[in-house]
């Protein structure tokens, strides 16, 4: 049973436009959410996170929105750049500080076309 | 800091062989994790450790073993390799002050034939 779902396996956008990556979760105990970016043949790297007490967190071109009632979060990238082309994983944690385990979605491959 | 390092980068095993995947971190993190990623799938937790001498099972522990004798090292052992263990393996670490932000190694690609 998938607790973190990324229903779009892939997304293609034009350079300069907005990229919106979506993530849904089913476990109401999740209280911390993260986005990771992964290039081929490399490990995932942390991008941005959000606590369940917030509904928005911004870091430069990246903004994560959290809708707790809908159990939905999204990552906005504005403007998109070719270097943003990668697989993006949504992850969630229910531990709140005990052993920091993460549950990952399957990922969305973002392609930004020049 | 080298961060999280993993060796080897790639390995081909025959069915029934055993091997150890190495993971080391130089950030003095107490928490370490092993994941596997199958094609088109997310990362699944195999084992984790909250400190030297303490390990626990994750979501998919069958066929694997771990040990944690030092803070820095967290090796993953495959005793009897099976084709189902063909995957990319990632090691990660974190610490309480970082919340759940885990730092990942570059991965080990394993092919079992």
PDB file of C-alpha atoms in Angstrom:
ATOM      1  CA  UNK A   1       0.000   0.000   0.000  1.00  0.00           C
ATOM      2  CA  UNK A   2       1.622   3.221  -1.181  1.00  0.00           C
ATOM      3  CA  UNK A   3       1.488   5.889   1.485  1.00  0.00           C
ATOM      4  CA  UNK A   4       3.170   8.526  -0.697  1.00  0.00           C
ATOM      5  CA  UNK A   5       1.997   8.774  -4.282  1.00  0.00           C
ATOM      6  CA  UNK A   6       3.409  10.675  -7.208  1.00  0.00           C
ATOM      7  CA  UNK A   7       0.900   9.932  -9.926  1.00  0.00           C
ATOM      8  CA  UNK A   8       2.765  11.586 -12.790  1.00  0.00           C
ATOM      9  CA  UNK A   9       5.767   9.501 -13.853  1.00  0.00           C
ATOM     10  CA  UNK A  10       6.983  12.324 -16.081  1.00  0.00           C
ATOM     11  CA  UNK A  11       6.527  16.018 -16.825  1.00  0.00           C
ATOM     12  CA  UNK A  12       7.898  18.106 -19.675  1.00  0.00           C
ATOM     13  CA  UNK A  13       8.027  21.918 -19.580  1.00  0.00           C
ATOM     14  CA  UNK A  14       9.640  24.732 -21.538  1.00  0.00           C
ATOM     15  CA  UNK A  15      12.552  26.662 -20.113  1.00  0.00           C
ATOM     16  CA  UNK A  16      11.347  29.743 -18.270  1.00  0.00           C
ATOM     17  CA  UNK A  17       7.910  28.319 -17.536  1.00  0.00           C
ATOM     18  CA  UNK A  18       6.603  26.984 -14.239  1.00  0.00           C
ATOM     19  CA  UNK A  19       7.023  23.325 -13.317  1.00  0.00           C
ATOM     20  CA  UNK A  20       4.473  21.895 -10.883  1.00  0.00           C
ATOM     21  CA  UNK A  21       5.132  18.478  -9.380  1.00  0.00           C
ATOM     22  CA  UNK A  22       2.433  16.863  -7.284  1.00  0.00           C
ATOM     23  CA  UNK A  23       2.417  14.440  -4.387  1.00  0.00           C
ATOM     24  CA  UNK A  24      -0.415  12.853  -2.396  1.00  0.00           C
ATOM     25  CA  UNK A  25      -0.200  10.974   0.873  1.00  0.00           C
ATOM     26  CA  UNK A  26      -2.544   8.742   2.806  1.00  0.00           C
ATOM     27  CA  UNK A  27      -0.992   8.540   6.277  1.00  0.00           C
ATOM     28  CA  UNK A  28      -2.461  11.310   8.449  1.00  0.00           C
ATOM     29  CA  UNK A  29       0.418  10.831  10.894  1.00  0.00           C
ATOM     30  CA  UNK A  30       2.915  12.321   8.431  1.00  0.00           C
ATOM     31  CA  UNK A  31       4.066  15.655   9.814  1.00  0.00           C
ATOM     32  CA  UNK A  32       7.126  16.537   7.754  1.00  0.00           C
ATOM     33  CA  UNK A  33       7.553  16.497   4.001  1.00  0.00           C
ATOM     34  CA  UNK A  34      10.606  16.763   1.794  1.00  0.00           C
ATOM     35  CA  UNK A  35      11.479  16.954  -1.867  1.00  0.00           C
ATOM     36  CA  UNK A  36      14.625  15.346  -3.201  1.00  0.00           C
ATOM     37  CA  UNK A  37      16.181  15.747  -6.620  1.00  0.00           C
ATOM     38  CA  UNK A  38      18.094  12.945  -8.321  1.00  0.00           C
ATOM     39  CA  UNK A  39      20.329  13.041 -11.361  1.00  0.00           C
ATOM     40  CA  UNK A  40      21.246   9.794 -13.166  1.00  0.00           C
ATOM     41  CA  UNK A  41      24.016   7.780 -11.485  1.00  0.00           C
ATOM     42  CA  UNK A  42      23.960  10.027  -8.412  1.00  0.00           C
ATOM     43  CA  UNK A  43      22.345   9.844  -5.011  1.00  0.00           C
ATOM     44  CA  UNK A  44      19.269  11.946  -4.165  1.00  0.00           C
ATOM     45  CA  UNK A  45      19.984  15.431  -2.880  1.00  0.00           C
ATOM     46  CA  UNK A  46      17.746  17.374  -0.529  1.00  0.00           C
ATOM     47  CA  UNK A  47      15.876  20.245  -2.162  1.00  0.00           C
ATOM     48  CA  UNK A  48      13.264  21.713   0.168  1.00  0.00           C
ATOM     49  CA  UNK A  49      11.053  20.665   3.064  1.00  0.00           C
ATOM     50  CA  UNK A  50       7.914  21.730   4.888  1.00  0.00           C
ATOM     51  CA  UNK A  51       6.493  21.040   8.304  1.00  0.00           C
ATOM     52  CA  UNK A  52       2.809  20.240   8.717  1.00  0.00           C
ATOM     53  CA  UNK A  53       2.343  23.427  10.755  1.00  0.00           C
ATOM     54  CA  UNK A  54       3.003  25.460   7.614  1.00  0.00           C
ATOM     55  CA  UNK A  55       1.262  25.631   4.262  1.00  0.00           C
ATOM     56  CA  UNK A  56       4.080  27.126   2.222  1.00  0.00           C
ATOM     57  CA  UNK A  57       7.852  27.189   2.191  1.00  0.00           C
ATOM     58  CA  UNK A  58       9.964  29.053  -0.318  1.00  0.00           C
ATOM     59  CA  UNK A  59      13.643  28.795  -1.248  1.00  0.00           C
ATOM     60  CA  UNK A  60      14.698  30.783  -4.277  1.00  0.00           C
ATOM     61  CA  UNK A  61      13.021  29.345  -7.362  1.00  0.00           C
ATOM     62  CA  UNK A  62      11.501  26.480  -5.378  1.00  0.00           C
ATOM     63  CA  UNK A  63       8.265  26.663  -3.401  1.00  0.00           C
ATOM     64  CA  UNK A  64       6.483  23.805  -1.685  1.00  0.00           C
ATOM     65  CA  UNK A  65       2.782  24.054  -0.857  1.00  0.00           C
ATOM     66  CA  UNK A  66       1.033  21.796   1.634  1.00  0.00           C
ATOM     67  CA  UNK A  67      -2.737  21.211   1.781  1.00  0.00           C
ATOM     68  CA  UNK A  68      -3.260  19.067   4.862  1.00  0.00           C
ATOM     69  CA  UNK A  69      -7.000  18.656   4.448  1.00  0.00           C
ATOM     70  CA  UNK A  70      -6.462  17.249   0.948  1.00  0.00           C
ATOM     71  CA  UNK A  71      -3.304  15.372   1.972  1.00  0.00           C
ATOM     72  CA  UNK A  72      -1.580  16.945  -0.983  1.00  0.00           C
ATOM     73  CA  UNK A  73       1.643  18.803  -1.556  1.00  0.00           C
ATOM     74  CA  UNK A  74       3.177  20.332  -4.611  1.00  0.00           C
ATOM     75  CA  UNK A  75       6.567  21.642  -5.666  1.00  0.00           C
ATOM     76  CA  UNK A  76       6.671  24.723  -7.886  1.00  0.00           C
ATOM     77  CA  UNK A  77       9.804  25.623  -9.802  1.00  0.00           C
ATOM     78  CA  UNK A  78       9.800  29.115 -11.296  1.00  0.00           C
ATOM     79  CA  UNK A  79      11.369  29.760 -13.719  1.00  0.00           C
ATOM     80  CA  UNK A  80      12.327  26.260 -14.844  1.00  0.00           C
ATOM     81  CA  UNK A  81      15.845  25.770 -16.180  1.00  0.00           C
ATOM     82  CA  UNK A  82      17.363  22.923 -18.232  1.00  0.00           C
ATOM     83  CA  UNK A  83      19.569  22.048 -15.240  1.00  0.00           C
ATOM     84  CA  UNK A  84      16.397  21.261 -13.284  1.00  0.00           C
ATOM     85  CA  UNK A  85      15.880  18.181 -15.477  1.00  0.00           C
ATOM     86  CA  UNK A  86      16.010  15.286 -13.008  1.00  0.00           C
ATOM     87  CA  UNK A  87      13.830  12.852 -11.086  1.00  0.00           C
ATOM     88  CA  UNK A  88      12.039  14.484  -8.156  1.00  0.00           C
ATOM     89  CA  UNK A  89      11.042  12.393  -5.157  1.00  0.00           C
ATOM     90  CA  UNK A  90       8.478  13.390  -2.591  1.00  0.00           C
ATOM     91  CA  UNK A  91       9.141  11.985   0.897  1.00  0.00           C
ATOM     92  CA  UNK A  92       7.287  12.087   4.203  1.00  0.00           C
ATOM     93  CA  UNK A  93       7.996  11.331   7.824  1.00  0.00           C
ATOM     94  CA  UNK A  94       5.652  10.384  10.650  1.00  0.00           C
ATOM     95  CA  UNK A  95       8.272  10.131  13.344  1.00  0.00           C
ATOM     96  CA  UNK A  96       8.488  13.677  14.516  1.00  0.00           C
ATOM     97  CA  UNK A  97      11.983  13.145  15.828  1.00  0.00           C
ATOM     98  CA  UNK A  98      12.456   9.547  16.928  1.00  0.00           C
ATOM     99  CA  UNK A  99      14.343   7.767  14.159  1.00  0.00           C
ATOM    100  CA  UNK A 100      13.714  10.071  11.169  1.00  0.00           C
ATOM    101  CA  UNK A 101      12.586   7.393   8.759  1.00  0.00           C
ATOM    102  CA  UNK A 102      11.310   8.588   5.390  1.00  0.00           C
ATOM    103  CA  UNK A 103       8.671   7.123   3.070  1.00  0.00           C
ATOM    104  CA  UNK A 104       9.296   7.956  -0.580  1.00  0.00           C
ATOM    105  CA  UNK A 105       7.068   8.272  -3.616  1.00  0.00           C
ATOM    106  CA  UNK A 106       8.050   6.675  -6.928  1.00  0.00           C
ATOM    107  CA  UNK A 107       9.352   9.916  -8.375  1.00  0.00           C
ATOM    108  CA  UNK A 108       8.521  12.208 -11.286  1.00  0.00           C
ATOM    109  CA  UNK A 109      10.957  12.711 -14.154  1.00  0.00           C
ATOM    110  CA  UNK A 110      11.057  16.405 -15.020  1.00  0.00           C
ATOM    111  CA  UNK A 111      12.407  17.415 -18.414  1.00  0.00           C
ATOM    112  CA  UNK A 112      12.967  21.110 -19.044  1.00  0.00           C
ATOM    113  CA  UNK A 113      13.350  21.826 -22.744  1.00  0.00           C
ATOM    114  CA  UNK A 114      15.528  24.747 -23.899  1.00  0.00           C
TER     115      UNK A 114
ATOM    116  CA  UNK B   1      34.047  16.655   4.123  1.00  0.00           C
ATOM    117  CA  UNK B   2      33.511  13.740   1.765  1.00  0.00           C
ATOM    118  CA  UNK B   3      29.942  13.325   3.066  1.00  0.00           C
ATOM    119  CA  UNK B   4      28.535   9.830   2.518  1.00  0.00           C
ATOM    120  CA  UNK B   5      30.707   7.464   0.494  1.00  0.00           C
ATOM    121  CA  UNK B   6      29.769   4.061  -0.894  1.00  0.00           C
ATOM    122  CA  UNK B   7      31.839   1.288  -2.409  1.00  0.00           C
ATOM    123  CA  UNK B   8      31.812  -0.375  -4.841  1.00  0.00           C
ATOM    124  CA  UNK B   9      30.051   1.719  -7.502  1.00  0.00           C
ATOM    125  CA  UNK B  10      29.028  -1.342  -9.490  1.00  0.00           C
ATOM    126  CA  UNK B  11      29.177  -5.084  -8.957  1.00  0.00           C
ATOM    127  CA  UNK B  12      27.991  -8.202 -10.742  1.00  0.00           C
ATOM    128  CA  UNK B  13      27.247 -11.184  -8.504  1.00  0.00           C
ATOM    129  CA  UNK B  14      26.332 -14.751  -9.315  1.00  0.00           C
ATOM    130  CA  UNK B  15      23.287 -16.266  -7.637  1.00  0.00           C
ATOM    131  CA  UNK B  16      24.240 -17.583  -4.217  1.00  0.00           C
ATOM    132  CA  UNK B  17      27.341 -15.426  -3.804  1.00  0.00           C
ATOM    133  CA  UNK B  18      27.705 -13.038  -0.904  1.00  0.00           C
ATOM    134  CA  UNK B  19      29.070  -9.533  -0.658  1.00  0.00           C
ATOM    135  CA  UNK B  20      29.251  -6.493   1.582  1.00  0.00           C
ATOM    136  CA  UNK B  21      28.285  -3.041   0.431  1.00  0.00           C
ATOM    137  CA  UNK B  22      30.309  -0.440   2.239  1.00  0.00           C
ATOM    138  CA  UNK B  23      29.006   2.892   3.505  1.00  0.00           C
ATOM    139  CA  UNK B  24      30.882   5.516   5.460  1.00  0.00           C
ATOM    140  CA  UNK B  25      30.116   9.075   6.532  1.00  0.00           C
ATOM    141  CA  UNK B  26      32.400  11.722   7.985  1.00  0.00           C
ATOM    142  CA  UNK B  27      29.729  14.069   9.335  1.00  0.00           C
ATOM    143  CA  UNK B  28      29.486  12.358  12.751  1.00  0.00           C
ATOM    144  CA  UNK B  29      25.822  11.560  12.123  1.00  0.00           C
ATOM    145  CA  UNK B  30      24.211   9.087  14.491  1.00  0.00           C
ATOM    146  CA  UNK B  31      21.422   7.958  12.159  1.00  0.00           C
ATOM    147  CA  UNK B  32      22.203   5.897   9.077  1.00  0.00           C
ATOM    148  CA  UNK B  33      19.982   4.126   6.547  1.00  0.00           C
ATOM    149  CA  UNK B  34      20.119   1.662   3.688  1.00  0.00           C
ATOM    150  CA  UNK B  35      17.658   1.930   0.804  1.00  0.00           C
ATOM    151  CA  UNK B  36      17.166   0.085  -2.423  1.00  0.00           C
ATOM    152  CA  UNK B  37      15.703   1.593  -5.561  1.00  0.00           C
ATOM    153  CA  UNK B  38      14.244  -0.631  -8.248  1.00  0.00           C
ATOM    154  CA  UNK B  39      13.516   0.763 -11.739  1.00  0.00           C
ATOM    155  CA  UNK B  40      10.492   3.076 -11.748  1.00  0.00           C
ATOM    156  CA  UNK B  41      10.097   2.749  -8.015  1.00  0.00           C
ATOM    157  CA  UNK B  42      10.812   4.916  -5.030  1.00  0.00           C
ATOM    158  CA  UNK B  43      13.394   4.211  -2.388  1.00  0.00           C
ATOM    159  CA  UNK B  44      12.514   1.438   0.040  1.00  0.00           C
ATOM    160  CA  UNK B  45      14.136   1.257   3.461  1.00  0.00           C
ATOM    161  CA  UNK B  46      16.088  -1.945   4.128  1.00  0.00           C
ATOM    162  CA  UNK B  47      17.713  -1.336   7.511  1.00  0.00           C
ATOM    163  CA  UNK B  48      18.575   1.622   9.659  1.00  0.00           C
ATOM    164  CA  UNK B  49      20.675   2.464  12.685  1.00  0.00           C
ATOM    165  CA  UNK B  50      20.272   5.155  15.333  1.00  0.00           C
ATOM    166  CA  UNK B  51      23.778   4.790  16.691  1.00  0.00           C
ATOM    167  CA  UNK B  52      26.738   2.469  17.052  1.00  0.00           C
ATOM    168  CA  UNK B  53      25.577  -0.970  18.146  1.00  0.00           C
ATOM    169  CA  UNK B  54      21.889  -0.295  17.379  1.00  0.00           C
ATOM    170  CA  UNK B  55      20.197  -1.476  14.184  1.00  0.00           C
ATOM    171  CA  UNK B  56      16.622  -2.165  13.159  1.00  0.00           C
ATOM    172  CA  UNK B  57      14.679  -3.509  10.199  1.00  0.00           C
ATOM    173  CA  UNK B  58      13.034  -1.319   7.640  1.00  0.00           C
ATOM    174  CA  UNK B  59      10.387  -2.151   5.074  1.00  0.00           C
ATOM    175  CA  UNK B  60      12.314  -4.769   3.021  1.00  0.00           C
ATOM    176  CA  UNK B  61      14.981  -6.432   5.261  1.00  0.00           C
ATOM    177  CA  UNK B  62      14.764 -10.023   3.997  1.00  0.00           C
ATOM    178  CA  UNK B  63      18.013 -11.265   2.482  1.00  0.00           C
ATOM    179  CA  UNK B  64      20.145  -8.571   4.115  1.00  0.00           C
ATOM    180  CA  UNK B  65      22.070  -8.014   7.306  1.00  0.00           C
ATOM    181  CA  UNK B  66      23.744  -4.966   8.803  1.00  0.00           C
ATOM    182  CA  UNK B  67      26.113  -4.064  11.594  1.00  0.00           C
ATOM    183  CA  UNK B  68      27.139  -0.752  13.141  1.00  0.00           C
ATOM    184  CA  UNK B  69      30.319  -1.001  15.158  1.00  0.00           C
ATOM    185  CA  UNK B  70      31.334   2.638  14.677  1.00  0.00           C
ATOM    186  CA  UNK B  71      29.537   5.913  14.112  1.00  0.00           C
ATOM    187  CA  UNK B  72      31.165   6.282  10.703  1.00  0.00           C
ATOM    188  CA  UNK B  73      30.501   2.909   9.060  1.00  0.00           C
ATOM    189  CA  UNK B  74      27.306   1.037   8.239  1.00  0.00           C
ATOM    190  CA  UNK B  75      27.964  -1.973   5.959  1.00  0.00           C
ATOM    191  CA  UNK B  76      25.154  -3.937   4.307  1.00  0.00           C
ATOM    192  CA  UNK B  77      25.660  -7.674   3.861  1.00  0.00           C
ATOM    193  CA  UNK B  78      24.016  -9.878   1.242  1.00  0.00           C
ATOM    194  CA  UNK B  79      24.526 -13.515   2.221  1.00  0.00           C
ATOM    195  CA  UNK B  80      22.957 -15.478  -0.657  1.00  0.00           C
ATOM    196  CA  UNK B  81      22.451 -13.198  -3.613  1.00  0.00           C
ATOM    197  CA  UNK B  82      19.235 -13.637  -5.586  1.00  0.00           C
ATOM    198  CA  UNK B  83      18.118 -12.008  -8.868  1.00  0.00           C
ATOM    199  CA  UNK B  84      15.455 -10.129  -6.884  1.00  0.00           C
ATOM    200  CA  UNK B  85      18.280  -8.230  -5.174  1.00  0.00           C
ATOM    201  CA  UNK B  86      19.319  -6.634  -8.455  1.00  0.00           C
ATOM    202  CA  UNK B  87      18.887  -2.967  -7.634  1.00  0.00           C
ATOM    203  CA  UNK B  88      20.614   0.299  -6.844  1.00  0.00           C
ATOM    204  CA  UNK B  89      21.503   0.626  -3.177  1.00  0.00           C
ATOM    205  CA  UNK B  90      21.763   3.968  -1.418  1.00  0.00           C
ATOM    206  CA  UNK B  91      23.154   4.725   2.000  1.00  0.00           C
ATOM    207  CA  UNK B  92      22.086   7.875   3.854  1.00  0.00           C
ATOM    208  CA  UNK B  93      22.720   9.612   7.148  1.00  0.00           C
ATOM    209  CA  UNK B  94      21.227  12.338   9.275  1.00  0.00           C
ATOM    210  CA  UNK B  95      21.263  13.787  12.771  1.00  0.00           C
ATOM    211  CA  UNK B  96      18.551  15.155  15.106  1.00  0.00           C
ATOM    212  CA  UNK B  97      19.472  18.766  14.429  1.00  0.00           C
ATOM    213  CA  UNK B  98      18.785  18.201  10.735  1.00  0.00           C
ATOM    214  CA  UNK B  99      15.297  16.827  11.305  1.00  0.00           C
ATOM    215  CA  UNK B 100      14.569  14.283   8.585  1.00  0.00           C
ATOM    216  CA  UNK B 101      16.940  15.761   6.010  1.00  0.00           C
ATOM    217  CA  UNK B 102      18.968  12.751   4.998  1.00  0.00           C
ATOM    218  CA  UNK B 103      22.235  12.972   3.087  1.00  0.00           C
ATOM    219  CA  UNK B 104      22.744  10.268   0.490  1.00  0.00           C
ATOM    220  CA  UNK B 105      25.744   8.532  -0.965  1.00  0.00           C
ATOM    221  CA  UNK B 106      26.192   8.068  -4.729  1.00  0.00           C
ATOM    222  CA  UNK B 107      24.814   4.537  -4.727  1.00  0.00           C
ATOM    223  CA  UNK B 108      25.986   1.011  -5.545  1.00  0.00           C
ATOM    224  CA  UNK B 109      24.537  -0.663  -8.614  1.00  0.00           C
ATOM    225  CA  UNK B 110      24.221  -4.421  -8.084  1.00  0.00           C
ATOM    226  CA  UNK B 111      23.402  -6.969 -10.761  1.00  0.00           C
ATOM    227  CA  UNK B 112      22.716 -10.554  -9.702  1.00  0.00           C
ATOM    228  CA  UNK B 113      22.870 -13.099 -12.517  1.00  0.00           C
TER     229      UNK B 113
END
